[in-house]
CSV table of C-alpha atoms in Angstrom, one decimal:
chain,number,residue,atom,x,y,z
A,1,UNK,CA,0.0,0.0,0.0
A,2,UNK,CA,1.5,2.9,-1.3
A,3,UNK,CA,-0.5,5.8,0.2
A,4,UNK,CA,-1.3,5.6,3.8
A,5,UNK,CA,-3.4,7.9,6.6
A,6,UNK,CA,-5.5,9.4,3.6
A,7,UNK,CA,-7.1,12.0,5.9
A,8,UNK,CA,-11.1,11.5,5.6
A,9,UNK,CA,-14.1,13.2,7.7
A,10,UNK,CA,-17.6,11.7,7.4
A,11,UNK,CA,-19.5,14.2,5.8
A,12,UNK,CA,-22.7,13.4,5.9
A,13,UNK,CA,-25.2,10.1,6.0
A,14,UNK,CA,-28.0,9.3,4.0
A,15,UNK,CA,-31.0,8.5,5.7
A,16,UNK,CA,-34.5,7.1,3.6
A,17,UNK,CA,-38.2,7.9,5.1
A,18,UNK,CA,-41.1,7.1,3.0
A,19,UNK,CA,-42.8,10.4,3.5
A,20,UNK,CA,-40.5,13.7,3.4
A,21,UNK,CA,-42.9,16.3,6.2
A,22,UNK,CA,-44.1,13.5,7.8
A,23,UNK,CA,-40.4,12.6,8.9
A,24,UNK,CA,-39.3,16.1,9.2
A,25,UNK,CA,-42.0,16.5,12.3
A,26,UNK,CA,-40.8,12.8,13.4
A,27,UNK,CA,-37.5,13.8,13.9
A,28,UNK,CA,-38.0,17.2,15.6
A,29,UNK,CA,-40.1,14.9,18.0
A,30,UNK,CA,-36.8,12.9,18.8
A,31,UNK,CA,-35.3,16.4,20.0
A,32,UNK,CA,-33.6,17.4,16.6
A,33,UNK,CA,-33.2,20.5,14.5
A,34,UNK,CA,-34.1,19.8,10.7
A,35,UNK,CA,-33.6,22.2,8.0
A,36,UNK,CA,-35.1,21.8,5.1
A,37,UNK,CA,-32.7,20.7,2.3
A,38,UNK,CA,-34.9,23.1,-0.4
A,39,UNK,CA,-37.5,25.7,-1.5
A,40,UNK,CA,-40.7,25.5,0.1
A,41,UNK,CA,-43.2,22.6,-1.4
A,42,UNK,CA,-40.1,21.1,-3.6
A,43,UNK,CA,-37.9,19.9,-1.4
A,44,UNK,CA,-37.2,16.0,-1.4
A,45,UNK,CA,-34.5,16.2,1.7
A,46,UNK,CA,-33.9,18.0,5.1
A,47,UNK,CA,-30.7,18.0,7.1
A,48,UNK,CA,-29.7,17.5,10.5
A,49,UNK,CA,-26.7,19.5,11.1
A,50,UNK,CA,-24.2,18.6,13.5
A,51,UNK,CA,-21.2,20.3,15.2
A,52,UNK,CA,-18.4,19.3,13.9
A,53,UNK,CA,-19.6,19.6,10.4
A,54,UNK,CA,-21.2,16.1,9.7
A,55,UNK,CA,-25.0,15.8,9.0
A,56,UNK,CA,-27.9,13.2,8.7
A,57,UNK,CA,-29.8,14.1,5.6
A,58,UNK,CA,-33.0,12.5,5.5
A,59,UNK,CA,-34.5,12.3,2.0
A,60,UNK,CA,-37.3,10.7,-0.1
A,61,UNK,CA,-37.6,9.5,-3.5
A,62,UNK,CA,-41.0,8.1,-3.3
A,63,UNK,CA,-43.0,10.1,-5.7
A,64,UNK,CA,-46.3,8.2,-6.7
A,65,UNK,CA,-46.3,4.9,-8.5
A,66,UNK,CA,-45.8,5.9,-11.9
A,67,UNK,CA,-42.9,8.2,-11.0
A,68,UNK,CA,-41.4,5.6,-9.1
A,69,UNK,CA,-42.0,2.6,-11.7
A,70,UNK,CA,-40.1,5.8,-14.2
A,71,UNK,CA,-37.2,5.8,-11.5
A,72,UNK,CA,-36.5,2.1,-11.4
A,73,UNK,CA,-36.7,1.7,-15.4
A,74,UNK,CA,-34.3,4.2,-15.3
A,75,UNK,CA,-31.6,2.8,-12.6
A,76,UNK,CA,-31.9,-0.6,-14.6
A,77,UNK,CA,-31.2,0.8,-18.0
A,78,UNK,CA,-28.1,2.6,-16.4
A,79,UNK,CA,-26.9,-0.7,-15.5
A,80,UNK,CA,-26.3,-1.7,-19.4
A,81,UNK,CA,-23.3,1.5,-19.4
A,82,UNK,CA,-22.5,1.3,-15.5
A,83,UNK,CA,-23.4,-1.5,-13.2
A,84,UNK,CA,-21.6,-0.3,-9.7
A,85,UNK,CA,-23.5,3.2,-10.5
A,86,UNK,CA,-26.8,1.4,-11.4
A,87,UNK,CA,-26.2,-0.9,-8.1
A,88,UNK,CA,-25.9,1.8,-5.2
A,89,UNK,CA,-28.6,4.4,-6.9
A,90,UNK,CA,-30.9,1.1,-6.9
A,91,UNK,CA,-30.6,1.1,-2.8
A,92,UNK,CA,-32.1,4.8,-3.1
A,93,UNK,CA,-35.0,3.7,-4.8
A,94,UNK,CA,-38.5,3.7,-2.8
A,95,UNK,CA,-38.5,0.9,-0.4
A,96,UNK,CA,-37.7,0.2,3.3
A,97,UNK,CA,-36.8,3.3,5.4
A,98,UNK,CA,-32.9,3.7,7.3
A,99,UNK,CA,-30.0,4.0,6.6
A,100,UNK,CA,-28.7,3.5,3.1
A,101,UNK,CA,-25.5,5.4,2.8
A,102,UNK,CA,-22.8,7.5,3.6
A,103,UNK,CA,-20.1,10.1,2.3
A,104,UNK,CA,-16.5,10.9,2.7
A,105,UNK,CA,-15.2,14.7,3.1
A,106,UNK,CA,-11.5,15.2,2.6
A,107,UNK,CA,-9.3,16.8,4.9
A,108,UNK,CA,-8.5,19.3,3.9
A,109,UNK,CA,-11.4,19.5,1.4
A,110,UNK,CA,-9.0,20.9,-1.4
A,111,UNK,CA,-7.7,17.4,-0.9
A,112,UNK,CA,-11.0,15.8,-2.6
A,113,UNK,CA,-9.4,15.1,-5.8
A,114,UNK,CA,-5.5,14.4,-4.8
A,115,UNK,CA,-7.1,12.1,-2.9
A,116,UNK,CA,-9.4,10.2,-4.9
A,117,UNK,CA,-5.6,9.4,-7.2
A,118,UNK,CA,-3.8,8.3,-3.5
A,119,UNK,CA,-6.6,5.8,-3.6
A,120,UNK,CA,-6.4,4.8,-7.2
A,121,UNK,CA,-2.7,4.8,-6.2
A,122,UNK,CA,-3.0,2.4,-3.6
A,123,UNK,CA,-5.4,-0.3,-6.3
A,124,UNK,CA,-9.1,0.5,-5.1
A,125,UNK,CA,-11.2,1.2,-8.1
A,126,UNK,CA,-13.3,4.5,-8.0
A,127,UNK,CA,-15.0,6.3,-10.5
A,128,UNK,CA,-14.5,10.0,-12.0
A,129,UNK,CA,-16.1,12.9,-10.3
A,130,UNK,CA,-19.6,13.1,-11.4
A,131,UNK,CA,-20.9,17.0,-11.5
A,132,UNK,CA,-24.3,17.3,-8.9
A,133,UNK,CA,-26.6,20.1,-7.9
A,134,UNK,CA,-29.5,21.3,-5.9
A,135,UNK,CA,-31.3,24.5,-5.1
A,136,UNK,CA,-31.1,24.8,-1.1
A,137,UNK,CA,-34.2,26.4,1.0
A,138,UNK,CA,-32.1,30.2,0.7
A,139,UNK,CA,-33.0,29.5,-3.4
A,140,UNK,CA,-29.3,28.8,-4.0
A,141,UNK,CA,-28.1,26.5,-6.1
A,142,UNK,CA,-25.3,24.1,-4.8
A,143,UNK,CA,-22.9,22.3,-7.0
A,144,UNK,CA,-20.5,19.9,-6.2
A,145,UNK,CA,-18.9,16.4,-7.5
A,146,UNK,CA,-18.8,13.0,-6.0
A,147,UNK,CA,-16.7,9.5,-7.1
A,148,UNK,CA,-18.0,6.3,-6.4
A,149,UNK,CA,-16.0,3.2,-5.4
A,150,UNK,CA,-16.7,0.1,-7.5
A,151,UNK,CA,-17.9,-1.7,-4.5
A,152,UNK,CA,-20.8,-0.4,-3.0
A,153,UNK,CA,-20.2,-1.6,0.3
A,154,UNK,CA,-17.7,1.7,0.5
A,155,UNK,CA,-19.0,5.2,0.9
A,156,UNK,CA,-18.8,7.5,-2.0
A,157,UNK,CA,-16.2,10.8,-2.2
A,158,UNK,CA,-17.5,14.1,-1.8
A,159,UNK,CA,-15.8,17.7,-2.9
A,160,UNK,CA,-16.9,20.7,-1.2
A,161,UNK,CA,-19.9,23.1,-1.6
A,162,UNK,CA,-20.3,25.5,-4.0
A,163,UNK,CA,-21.0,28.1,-2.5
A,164,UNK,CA,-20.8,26.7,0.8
A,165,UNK,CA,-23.8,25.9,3.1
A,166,UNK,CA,-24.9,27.9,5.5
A,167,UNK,CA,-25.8,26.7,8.5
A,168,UNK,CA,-26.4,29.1,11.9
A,169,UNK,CA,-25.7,27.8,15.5
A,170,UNK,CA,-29.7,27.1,16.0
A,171,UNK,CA,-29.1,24.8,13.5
A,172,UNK,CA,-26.8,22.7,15.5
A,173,UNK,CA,-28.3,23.1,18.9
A,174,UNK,CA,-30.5,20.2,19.4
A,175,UNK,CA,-32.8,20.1,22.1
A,176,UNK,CA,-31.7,16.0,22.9
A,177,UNK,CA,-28.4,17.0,23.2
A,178,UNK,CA,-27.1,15.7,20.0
A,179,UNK,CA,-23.8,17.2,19.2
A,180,UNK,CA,-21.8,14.9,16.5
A,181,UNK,CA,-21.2,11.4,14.8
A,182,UNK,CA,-19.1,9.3,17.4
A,183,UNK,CA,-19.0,5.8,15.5
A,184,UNK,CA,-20.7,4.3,12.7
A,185,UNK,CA,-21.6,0.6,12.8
A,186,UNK,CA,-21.0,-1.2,9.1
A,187,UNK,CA,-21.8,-4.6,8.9
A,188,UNK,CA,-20.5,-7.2,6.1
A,189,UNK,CA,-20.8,-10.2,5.1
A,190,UNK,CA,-18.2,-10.4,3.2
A,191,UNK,CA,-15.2,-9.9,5.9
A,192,UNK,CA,-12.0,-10.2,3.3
A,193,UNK,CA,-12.8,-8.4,0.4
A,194,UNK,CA,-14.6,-5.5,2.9
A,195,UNK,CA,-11.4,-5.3,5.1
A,196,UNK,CA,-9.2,-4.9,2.5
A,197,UNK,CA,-10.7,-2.6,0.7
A,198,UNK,CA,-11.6,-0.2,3.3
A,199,UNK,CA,-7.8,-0.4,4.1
A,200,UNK,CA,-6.8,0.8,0.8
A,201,UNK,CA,-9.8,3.6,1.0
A,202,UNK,CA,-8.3,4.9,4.5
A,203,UNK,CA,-4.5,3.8,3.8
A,204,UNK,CA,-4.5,1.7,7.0
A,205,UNK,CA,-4.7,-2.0,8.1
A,206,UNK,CA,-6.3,-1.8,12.1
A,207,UNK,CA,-6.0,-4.7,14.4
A,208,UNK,CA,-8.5,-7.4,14.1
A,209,UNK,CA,-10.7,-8.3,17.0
A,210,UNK,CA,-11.7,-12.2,17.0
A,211,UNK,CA,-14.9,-12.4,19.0
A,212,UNK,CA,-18.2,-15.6,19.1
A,213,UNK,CA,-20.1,-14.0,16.4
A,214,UNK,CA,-17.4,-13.1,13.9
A,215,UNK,CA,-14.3,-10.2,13.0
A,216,UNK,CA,-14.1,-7.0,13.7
A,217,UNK,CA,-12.0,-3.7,13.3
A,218,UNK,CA,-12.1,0.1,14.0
A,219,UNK,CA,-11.3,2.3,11.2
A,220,UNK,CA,-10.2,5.6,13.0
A,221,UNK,CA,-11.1,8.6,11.2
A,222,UNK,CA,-11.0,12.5,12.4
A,223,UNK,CA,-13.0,12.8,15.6
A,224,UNK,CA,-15.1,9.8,15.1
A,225,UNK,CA,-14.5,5.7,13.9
A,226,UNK,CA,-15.9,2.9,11.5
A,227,UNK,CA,-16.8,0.2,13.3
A,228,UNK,CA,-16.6,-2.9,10.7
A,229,UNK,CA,-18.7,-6.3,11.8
A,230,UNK,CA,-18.4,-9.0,10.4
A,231,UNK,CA,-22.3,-10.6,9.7
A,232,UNK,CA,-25.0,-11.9,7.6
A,233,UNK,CA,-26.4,-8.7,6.4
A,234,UNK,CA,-24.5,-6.0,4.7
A,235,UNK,CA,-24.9,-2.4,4.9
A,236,UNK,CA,-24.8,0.8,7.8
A,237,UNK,CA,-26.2,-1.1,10.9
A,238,UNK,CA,-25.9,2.2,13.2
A,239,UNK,CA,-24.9,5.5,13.5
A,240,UNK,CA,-24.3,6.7,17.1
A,241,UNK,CA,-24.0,10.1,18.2
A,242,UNK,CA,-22.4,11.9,21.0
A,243,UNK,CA,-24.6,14.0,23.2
A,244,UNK,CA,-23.9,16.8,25.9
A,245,UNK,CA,-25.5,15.9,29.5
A,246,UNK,CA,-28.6,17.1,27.5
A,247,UNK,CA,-28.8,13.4,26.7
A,248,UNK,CA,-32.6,12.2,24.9
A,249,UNK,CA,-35.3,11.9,27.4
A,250,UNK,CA,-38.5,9.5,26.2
A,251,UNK,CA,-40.0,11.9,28.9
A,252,UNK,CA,-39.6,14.9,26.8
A,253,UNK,CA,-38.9,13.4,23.3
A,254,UNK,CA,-39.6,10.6,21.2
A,255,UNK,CA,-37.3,7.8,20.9
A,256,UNK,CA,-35.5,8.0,17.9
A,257,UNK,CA,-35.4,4.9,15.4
A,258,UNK,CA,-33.1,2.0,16.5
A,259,UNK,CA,-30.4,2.6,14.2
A,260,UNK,CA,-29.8,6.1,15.7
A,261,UNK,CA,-28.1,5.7,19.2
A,262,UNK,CA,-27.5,8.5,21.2
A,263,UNK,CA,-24.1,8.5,23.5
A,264,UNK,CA,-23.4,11.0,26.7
């Protein structure tokens, strides 16, 4: 491995709900601030700032049946010029709510593309930047690129904002206490392939833990960690967050979904 430490954030993580409002009062239930990711009325995401930059965006793509039946004729005929592509937008497509991905900000973000060649450097496959854009609730439009490892198991690359978001401190004052991503949970069932190639992602090979119900490892990132399990399933099995003494109080708000753990 040629290239190791590649410094990595998690930027933000992608979480589906079936209805878009419906889940935006849910979560302000469970004690958290959610911005709307665009214009009044055409908005299909909101975001749950954090403070050390991070965010849970929650987001929707379920948009009536012929829309959707459009959506998935669509992925499928994108798998005939890019499989890998056609593969991870497929897990975006309207199902089962939770979490279905997550995304990598380089350190520093000027980094994004020196990066992305350190890990073509070190033999992981990833694709070029692909150009991306939104209007945000303020009616600006945001562009920015992201690259796509071959296996979708990994998180995609991110580049920076254009223009940059802007997010206030109410934003990231939550009223359960939330504060930032401590640890995300990935599960695999695929242990070799997974480890290695998250250890040519990161440029690092962490100590394996042998335990009753499989391997594990702790890919240690800035400020927080990927916890790697070895199990039947494959996908984001958690994302926990770190709270103030503020911690969530069933008392005062709801309990948030199970694959959201909140940590004093």
């Amino acid at each position: 491995m040629k290239n190791k430490n590649i410094p990595f954030k998690i930027g933000h993580v992608l979480i589906q709900v079936d209805h878009l409002d419906t889940a935006i009062l849910q979560y302000r239930q469970m004690g958290f601030q959610v911005v709307p990711g665009g214009l009044p009325g055409k908005a299909h995401n909101a975001l749950i700032y954090l403070r050390n930059g991070s965010f849970l965006e929650l987001f929707s793509t379920n948009h009536g049946k012929i829309i959707n039946t459009m959506l998935k004729v669509m992925v499928k005929a994108l798998g005939m010029f890019d499989r890998s592509y056609s593969c991870r937008l497929a897990r975006f497509l309207p199902g089962c709510d939770g979490l279905r991905d997550y995304a990598l900000d380089s350190i520093p973000a000027t980094k994004y593309q020196d990066n992305i060649e350190k890990i073509r450097t070190n033999g992981l496959i990833i694709s070029k930047p692909r150009p991306k854009s939104r209007v945000d609730h303020r009616g600006i439009r945001l562009k920015w690129t992201l690259s796509s490892p071959e296996n979708i198991s990994l998180p995609f690359l991110m580049s920076q904002y254009q223009p940059s978001m802007e997010i206030k401190e109410k934003d990231i004052s939550h009223p359960n206490g939330a504060l930032e991503i401590h640890e995300l949970q990935i599960t695999t069932s695929q242990w070799e392939k997974t480890y290695h190639e998250y250890s040519l992602l990161f440029g690092v090979k962490p100590e394996i833990t042998l335990e009753k119900t499989g391997r594990s490892c702790f890919f240690p990132i800035q400020g927080t960690s990927i916890y790697l399990i070895e199990n039947e399933k494959d996908g984001i099995e958690r994302v926990v967050l770190s709270c103030s003494s503020q911690l969530v109080n069933t008392d005062t708000h709801a309990a948030p979904p199970s694959f959201i753990l909140l940590k004093q």
